[in-house]
Amino acid sequence: MPTRQAPPPILAESAQRIGRGALPFVIAGIALVAAVILSLAIGARAVAIDEVALSLLGIGDENVVGIVGTLRVNRTINGLICGVALGLAGVLMQALTRNPIADPGMLGVNAGAAFGVVVGLSAFAALGAGGTIWFALAGAALAAGVIFAFSTSRVVAGSPVRLTLAGVAFSAVLAGASQAIVLSNETVLDSFRFWRVGSLTARPVEDALPLIGFVVVGTILALLIAPSLNMMALGDDSAIALGVRPGAVRLLVLLAVTLLCGTATALAGPISFVGLLVPHLLRRVVGPDLRIILPLALLASPVLLLVADVCGRVIGNGAEVQVGVVTALIGGPLLIAIVSGRRRGVLS
């Protein structure tokens, strides 16, 4: 019998490289499926997985169907949408500013979107998500424009610390303006008091689904400009020599960030640290190539947000802790660790 020949070394090495490259996506995909199942099954009342499946079909105990098929499905869909949006926006913002501790929340984009929503609620108290999204997008665009101006100015050019401090200061200004409007209007206060901490229960699924289009457009933009952002990491002069127009790329990045953050903030309120932590984790796993990090963030970011939401349901001893609080509790110490690690030259 003829012996089976081994594949050429080049083909074998190529297959191994493809396998290693696919492994993070497989792991992230499995983690996402597990996070979705946990989000549907765990809460004040735990539900078995078989009951979850039946409830999604409208079969079984009416109370369980109501809890799973309505409340938890709503939170899970919102978590998927907002997780994708915030994760991608964080990757883009860090690439744009070349600042590894940048995220939309720290640089004012989330605060801008929140300010837009507050203005919308004060002007039109009965706005649904379809109405607030336009105000959120306008506020996010305002903040993105300011950050773009800072990123290209001589004052902060080449200084990530100064840009971050400027963003934090701008966030504080927007937060103060939002509070002034909220405290002067009881109707807005009632609508805004729970939303401002970041909650996946803020919008029903009927309002959330039409907004997926904004996230899709932002996602497509992000994936299309990933190669150009890779080249810009070498510096503007090198990118120009390679045929990239840095100004056009920056505008596209800010457009994508505006769409993503405006949608996420309109749905769930300002949620911090998701866009900061996910890019750091992914860079340490797969390297700095944005062509890999961005699609991987599509899977990994919702995992973090859904797991944080599940933790908020069970750590409150009967009273739920909103997901924005949980991400802040997780992200704050990790940000300190990241900054400390950078000072020691450990993290990049």
Coordinates of C-alpha atoms in Angstrom, one line a residue:
M1 CA 0.0 0.0 0.0
P2 CA 1.3 3.5 -0.8
T3 CA 2.4 5.4 2.3
R4 CA 0.6 8.7 3.1
Q5 CA 3.0 11.6 2.6
A6 CA 3.2 14.3 5.2
P7 CA 2.1 17.8 4.0
P8 CA 4.9 20.1 2.9
P9 CA 6.5 22.0 5.9
I10 CA 5.2 25.4 4.5
L11 CA 1.6 24.1 4.4
A12 CA 1.9 22.6 7.9
E13 CA 3.3 25.8 9.3
S14 CA 0.6 27.8 7.6
A15 CA -2.1 25.6 9.0
Q16 CA -0.7 25.9 12.5
R17 CA -0.5 29.7 12.1
I18 CA -4.2 29.8 11.0
G19 CA -5.2 27.6 13.9
R20 CA -3.4 29.9 16.4
G21 CA -5.0 32.9 14.9
A22 CA -8.5 31.4 15.0
L23 CA -8.2 30.2 18.6
P24 CA -8.9 33.6 20.3
F25 CA -12.0 34.0 18.1
V26 CA -13.2 30.5 19.1
I27 CA -12.6 31.2 22.8
A28 CA -14.3 34.5 22.6
G29 CA -17.3 33.0 20.7
I30 CA -17.7 30.3 23.4
A31 CA -17.4 32.9 26.1
L32 CA -20.1 35.0 24.4
V33 CA -22.5 32.1 24.2
A34 CA -21.9 31.3 27.8
A35 CA -22.4 35.0 28.9
V36 CA -25.7 35.1 27.0
I37 CA -26.9 31.9 28.7
L38 CA -25.9 33.3 32.1
S39 CA -27.6 36.5 31.4
L40 CA -30.9 34.7 30.6
A41 CA -30.6 32.2 33.5
I42 CA -29.2 34.1 36.5
G43 CA -30.9 36.8 38.5
A44 CA -33.1 37.3 41.6
R45 CA -34.7 34.0 40.5
A46 CA -32.4 31.4 38.9
V47 CA -33.9 29.6 35.9
A48 CA -32.6 26.2 34.6
I49 CA -31.2 26.2 31.1
D50 CA -34.0 23.9 29.8
E51 CA -36.6 26.3 31.3
V52 CA -34.8 29.2 29.6
A53 CA -35.1 27.4 26.2
L54 CA -38.8 26.7 26.7
S55 CA -39.4 30.3 27.9
L56 CA -37.9 31.7 24.7
L57 CA -40.5 29.7 22.8
G58 CA -43.3 31.0 25.1
I59 CA -43.7 27.6 26.8
G60 CA -43.9 26.8 30.5
D61 CA -44.7 28.8 33.6
E62 CA -46.1 32.2 32.9
N63 CA -43.9 33.9 35.5
V64 CA -40.7 32.3 34.1
V65 CA -41.8 33.2 30.5
G66 CA -42.3 36.8 31.7
I67 CA -38.9 37.0 33.5
V68 CA -36.8 35.3 30.8
G69 CA -38.8 36.0 27.6
T70 CA -39.3 39.7 28.3
L71 CA -37.0 41.2 31.0
R72 CA -33.9 39.2 30.6
V73 CA -34.0 39.0 26.8
N74 CA -34.3 42.8 26.8
R75 CA -31.3 43.2 29.0
T76 CA -29.3 40.7 27.0
I77 CA -30.0 42.3 23.7
N78 CA -29.1 45.7 25.1
G79 CA -25.9 44.3 26.6
L80 CA -24.9 42.8 23.2
I81 CA -25.6 46.1 21.4
C82 CA -23.9 48.3 24.0
G83 CA -21.0 45.9 24.5
V84 CA -20.1 45.9 20.8
A85 CA -20.5 49.7 20.5
L86 CA -18.4 50.5 23.6
G87 CA -15.7 48.0 22.9
L88 CA -15.2 49.1 19.3
A89 CA -15.3 52.8 20.3
G90 CA -12.6 52.2 22.9
V91 CA -10.3 50.4 20.4
L92 CA -10.8 53.2 17.9
M93 CA -10.2 56.0 20.5
Q94 CA -7.0 54.5 21.8
A95 CA -5.7 54.0 18.2
L96 CA -6.7 57.6 17.2
T97 CA -5.0 59.3 20.2
R98 CA -2.2 56.7 20.5
N99 CA -3.1 56.7 24.2
P100 CA -3.5 53.3 25.8
I101 CA -5.6 54.6 28.7
A102 CA -8.2 56.4 26.5
D103 CA -11.8 55.3 26.2
P104 CA -14.9 57.2 25.1
G105 CA -15.9 57.8 28.8
M106 CA -12.6 59.3 29.9
L107 CA -12.3 61.5 26.8
G108 CA -15.8 63.0 27.1
V109 CA -17.7 61.3 24.2
N110 CA -20.0 59.4 26.6
A111 CA -20.6 62.6 28.6
G112 CA -21.4 64.5 25.5
A113 CA -23.9 61.9 24.5
A114 CA -25.4 62.0 28.0
F115 CA -25.6 65.8 27.8
G116 CA -27.5 65.5 24.5
V117 CA -30.0 63.1 26.0
V118 CA -30.6 65.4 29.0
V119 CA -31.2 68.3 26.7
G120 CA -33.6 66.2 24.7
L121 CA -35.5 65.0 27.8
S122 CA -35.8 68.6 29.1
A123 CA -37.2 69.8 25.8
F124 CA -39.4 66.8 25.0
A125 CA -40.1 64.8 28.2
A126 CA -41.9 61.9 26.4
L127 CA -39.0 61.1 24.1
G128 CA -38.4 57.4 23.4
A129 CA -35.1 55.9 22.3
G130 CA -35.8 56.7 18.7
G131 CA -35.9 60.4 19.7
T132 CA -33.1 60.5 22.3
I133 CA -30.7 58.9 19.9
W134 CA -30.5 62.0 17.8
F135 CA -29.7 64.2 20.8
A136 CA -27.2 61.6 22.0
L137 CA -25.5 61.5 18.6
A138 CA -25.4 65.4 18.5
G139 CA -23.8 65.5 22.0
A140 CA -21.3 62.8 21.1
A141 CA -20.5 64.6 17.9
L142 CA -19.8 67.8 19.9
A143 CA -17.5 65.9 22.3
A144 CA -15.8 64.1 19.4
G145 CA -15.1 67.4 17.7
V146 CA -13.5 68.9 20.8
I147 CA -11.4 65.8 21.3
F148 CA -10.3 65.9 17.6
A149 CA -9.3 69.5 18.0
F150 CA -7.3 68.7 21.1
S151 CA -5.6 65.7 19.4
T152 CA -4.3 67.9 16.6
S153 CA -3.3 70.9 18.7
R154 CA 0.3 71.7 19.5
V155 CA -0.6 71.9 23.2
V156 CA -1.3 68.2 23.6
A157 CA 0.3 66.7 20.5
G158 CA 2.5 63.8 21.5
S159 CA 1.3 63.9 25.1
P160 CA -1.3 61.3 26.0
V161 CA -1.4 62.5 29.6
R162 CA -2.4 66.0 28.6
L163 CA -5.0 64.8 26.2
T164 CA -6.5 62.5 28.8
L165 CA -6.6 65.3 31.4
A166 CA -8.2 67.6 28.8
G167 CA -10.8 64.9 28.1
V168 CA -11.5 64.4 31.8
A169 CA -11.9 68.2 32.3
F170 CA -14.3 68.4 29.3
S171 CA -16.3 65.5 30.7
A172 CA -16.6 67.3 34.0
V173 CA -17.9 70.4 32.3
L174 CA -20.5 68.4 30.4
A175 CA -21.5 66.5 33.5
G176 CA -21.9 69.7 35.4
A177 CA -24.1 71.1 32.7
S178 CA -26.2 68.0 32.7
Q179 CA -26.6 68.1 36.4
A180 CA -27.7 71.8 36.2
I181 CA -30.5 70.9 33.7
V182 CA -31.5 67.8 35.7
L183 CA -31.8 69.5 39.0
S184 CA -33.8 72.4 37.6
N185 CA -36.4 70.0 36.1
E186 CA -38.2 67.4 38.2
T187 CA -39.5 65.6 35.2
V188 CA -36.1 65.2 33.7
L189 CA -34.7 64.2 37.1
D190 CA -37.2 61.4 37.4
S191 CA -36.3 60.1 33.9
F192 CA -32.6 60.5 34.3
R193 CA -31.8 59.4 37.9
F194 CA -31.6 55.7 37.2
W195 CA -30.4 56.1 33.6
R196 CA -27.3 58.1 34.5
V197 CA -25.6 55.3 36.4
G198 CA -25.7 53.0 33.3
S199 CA -28.4 50.3 33.1
L200 CA -29.3 47.7 30.6
T201 CA -32.9 47.9 31.6
A202 CA -33.3 51.5 30.4
R203 CA -34.9 50.7 27.1
P204 CA -37.4 48.0 26.0
V205 CA -36.3 45.7 23.1
E206 CA -38.8 47.4 20.8
D207 CA -36.8 50.6 21.1
A208 CA -33.4 48.9 21.0
L209 CA -33.7 46.9 17.8
P210 CA -34.2 49.9 15.4
L211 CA -30.9 51.4 16.7
I212 CA -28.8 48.4 15.7
G213 CA -28.4 50.1 12.3
F214 CA -26.2 52.9 13.9
V215 CA -24.0 50.3 15.5
V216 CA -23.7 48.3 12.2
V217 CA -22.6 51.5 10.3
G218 CA -20.1 52.3 13.0
T219 CA -18.8 48.8 13.0
I220 CA -18.4 48.7 9.2
L221 CA -16.5 52.0 9.4
A222 CA -14.2 50.7 12.1
L223 CA -13.4 47.5 10.2
L224 CA -12.7 49.4 7.0
I225 CA -10.3 51.9 8.5
A226 CA -8.4 49.3 10.6
P227 CA -5.5 49.0 8.0
S228 CA -5.1 52.7 7.8
L229 CA -5.0 53.1 11.6
N230 CA -2.3 50.4 11.7
M231 CA -0.2 52.5 9.3
M232 CA -0.9 55.7 11.3
A233 CA 0.6 54.0 14.4
L234 CA 4.0 54.5 12.6
G235 CA 3.4 58.2 12.6
D236 CA 1.6 60.6 10.3
D237 CA 4.6 61.1 8.0
S238 CA 5.1 57.3 7.5
A239 CA 1.4 56.9 6.9
I240 CA 1.3 59.6 4.3
A241 CA 4.3 57.9 2.6
L242 CA 2.2 54.7 2.5
G243 CA -0.7 56.5 0.8
V244 CA -2.9 57.1 3.9
R245 CA -4.6 60.5 4.5
P246 CA -4.5 60.9 8.3
G247 CA -7.0 63.8 8.4
A248 CA -9.6 61.7 6.5
V249 CA -9.0 58.7 8.7
R250 CA -9.4 60.8 11.9
L251 CA -12.7 62.1 10.7
L252 CA -13.9 58.6 9.9
V253 CA -12.8 57.4 13.3
L254 CA -14.7 60.1 15.1
L255 CA -17.7 59.5 13.0
A256 CA -17.7 55.8 13.9
V257 CA -17.1 56.6 17.6
T258 CA -20.0 59.1 17.5
L259 CA -22.4 56.6 16.1
L260 CA -21.3 53.8 18.5
C261 CA -21.2 55.9 21.7
G262 CA -24.3 57.8 20.8
T263 CA -26.3 54.6 20.4
A264 CA -24.9 52.9 23.5
T265 CA -25.5 56.0 25.7
A266 CA -29.0 56.5 24.4
L267 CA -29.8 52.8 25.2
A268 CA -28.1 52.3 28.5
G269 CA -26.7 55.6 29.8
P270 CA -23.0 56.3 30.3
I271 CA -21.1 53.1 31.0
S272 CA -17.4 53.5 31.7
F273 CA -14.3 51.3 31.4
V274 CA -15.6 48.7 28.9
G275 CA -13.8 50.5 26.1
L276 CA -10.7 50.8 28.2
L277 CA -10.3 47.3 29.5
V278 CA -11.1 45.2 26.4
P279 CA -8.5 46.7 24.1
H280 CA -5.8 46.2 26.7
L281 CA -6.7 42.5 27.2
L282 CA -6.9 41.9 23.5
R283 CA -3.6 43.6 22.7
R284 CA -1.9 41.4 25.3
V285 CA -3.4 38.3 23.7
V286 CA -3.2 38.9 19.9
G287 CA -0.9 41.9 19.5
P288 CA -1.4 45.4 18.2
D289 CA -2.9 44.6 14.8
L290 CA -6.3 46.4 14.6
R291 CA -7.4 44.1 11.8
I292 CA -7.6 41.3 14.5
I293 CA -8.4 43.4 17.6
L294 CA -11.5 45.0 16.1
P295 CA -13.4 41.9 15.0
L296 CA -12.3 40.1 18.2
A297 CA -13.7 43.1 20.2
L298 CA -17.0 42.4 18.6
L299 CA -17.1 39.1 20.6
A300 CA -15.2 40.0 23.7
S301 CA -16.7 43.3 24.7
P302 CA -20.3 42.1 25.1
V303 CA -18.9 39.3 27.3
L304 CA -17.5 41.8 29.8
L305 CA -20.7 43.9 29.9
L306 CA -23.1 40.9 30.2
V307 CA -21.0 39.3 33.0
A308 CA -20.9 42.6 34.8
D309 CA -24.6 42.8 34.5
V310 CA -25.0 39.3 35.9
C311 CA -22.7 40.1 38.8
G312 CA -24.8 43.2 39.6
R313 CA -27.9 41.0 39.9
V314 CA -26.4 38.7 42.5
I315 CA -24.1 40.8 44.6
G316 CA -26.8 43.2 45.9
N317 CA -28.5 40.8 48.3
G318 CA -31.9 41.2 46.7
A319 CA -31.3 44.7 45.4
E320 CA -29.7 44.9 41.9
V321 CA -26.6 46.9 41.3
Q322 CA -26.7 48.6 37.9
V323 CA -24.1 47.5 35.4
G324 CA -22.5 51.0 35.2
V325 CA -21.6 50.7 38.9
V326 CA -20.2 47.2 38.5
T327 CA -18.0 48.2 35.5
A328 CA -16.7 51.2 37.5
L329 CA -15.9 49.0 40.5
I330 CA -14.0 46.7 38.2
G331 CA -12.4 49.3 36.0
G332 CA -11.2 51.7 38.6
P333 CA -8.7 49.4 40.3
L334 CA -7.6 47.9 36.9
L335 CA -7.0 51.4 35.5
I336 CA -4.7 52.1 38.5
A337 CA -2.9 48.8 37.8
I338 CA -2.5 49.7 34.1
V339 CA -1.0 53.1 34.9
S340 CA 1.3 51.6 37.5
G341 CA 2.4 48.9 35.1
R342 CA 3.1 51.5 32.4
R343 CA 5.3 53.4 34.8
R344 CA 7.3 50.2 35.4
G345 CA 7.4 49.6 31.6
V346 CA 5.3 46.4 31.9
L347 CA 2.3 47.5 29.8
S348 CA 2.3 49.2 26.4

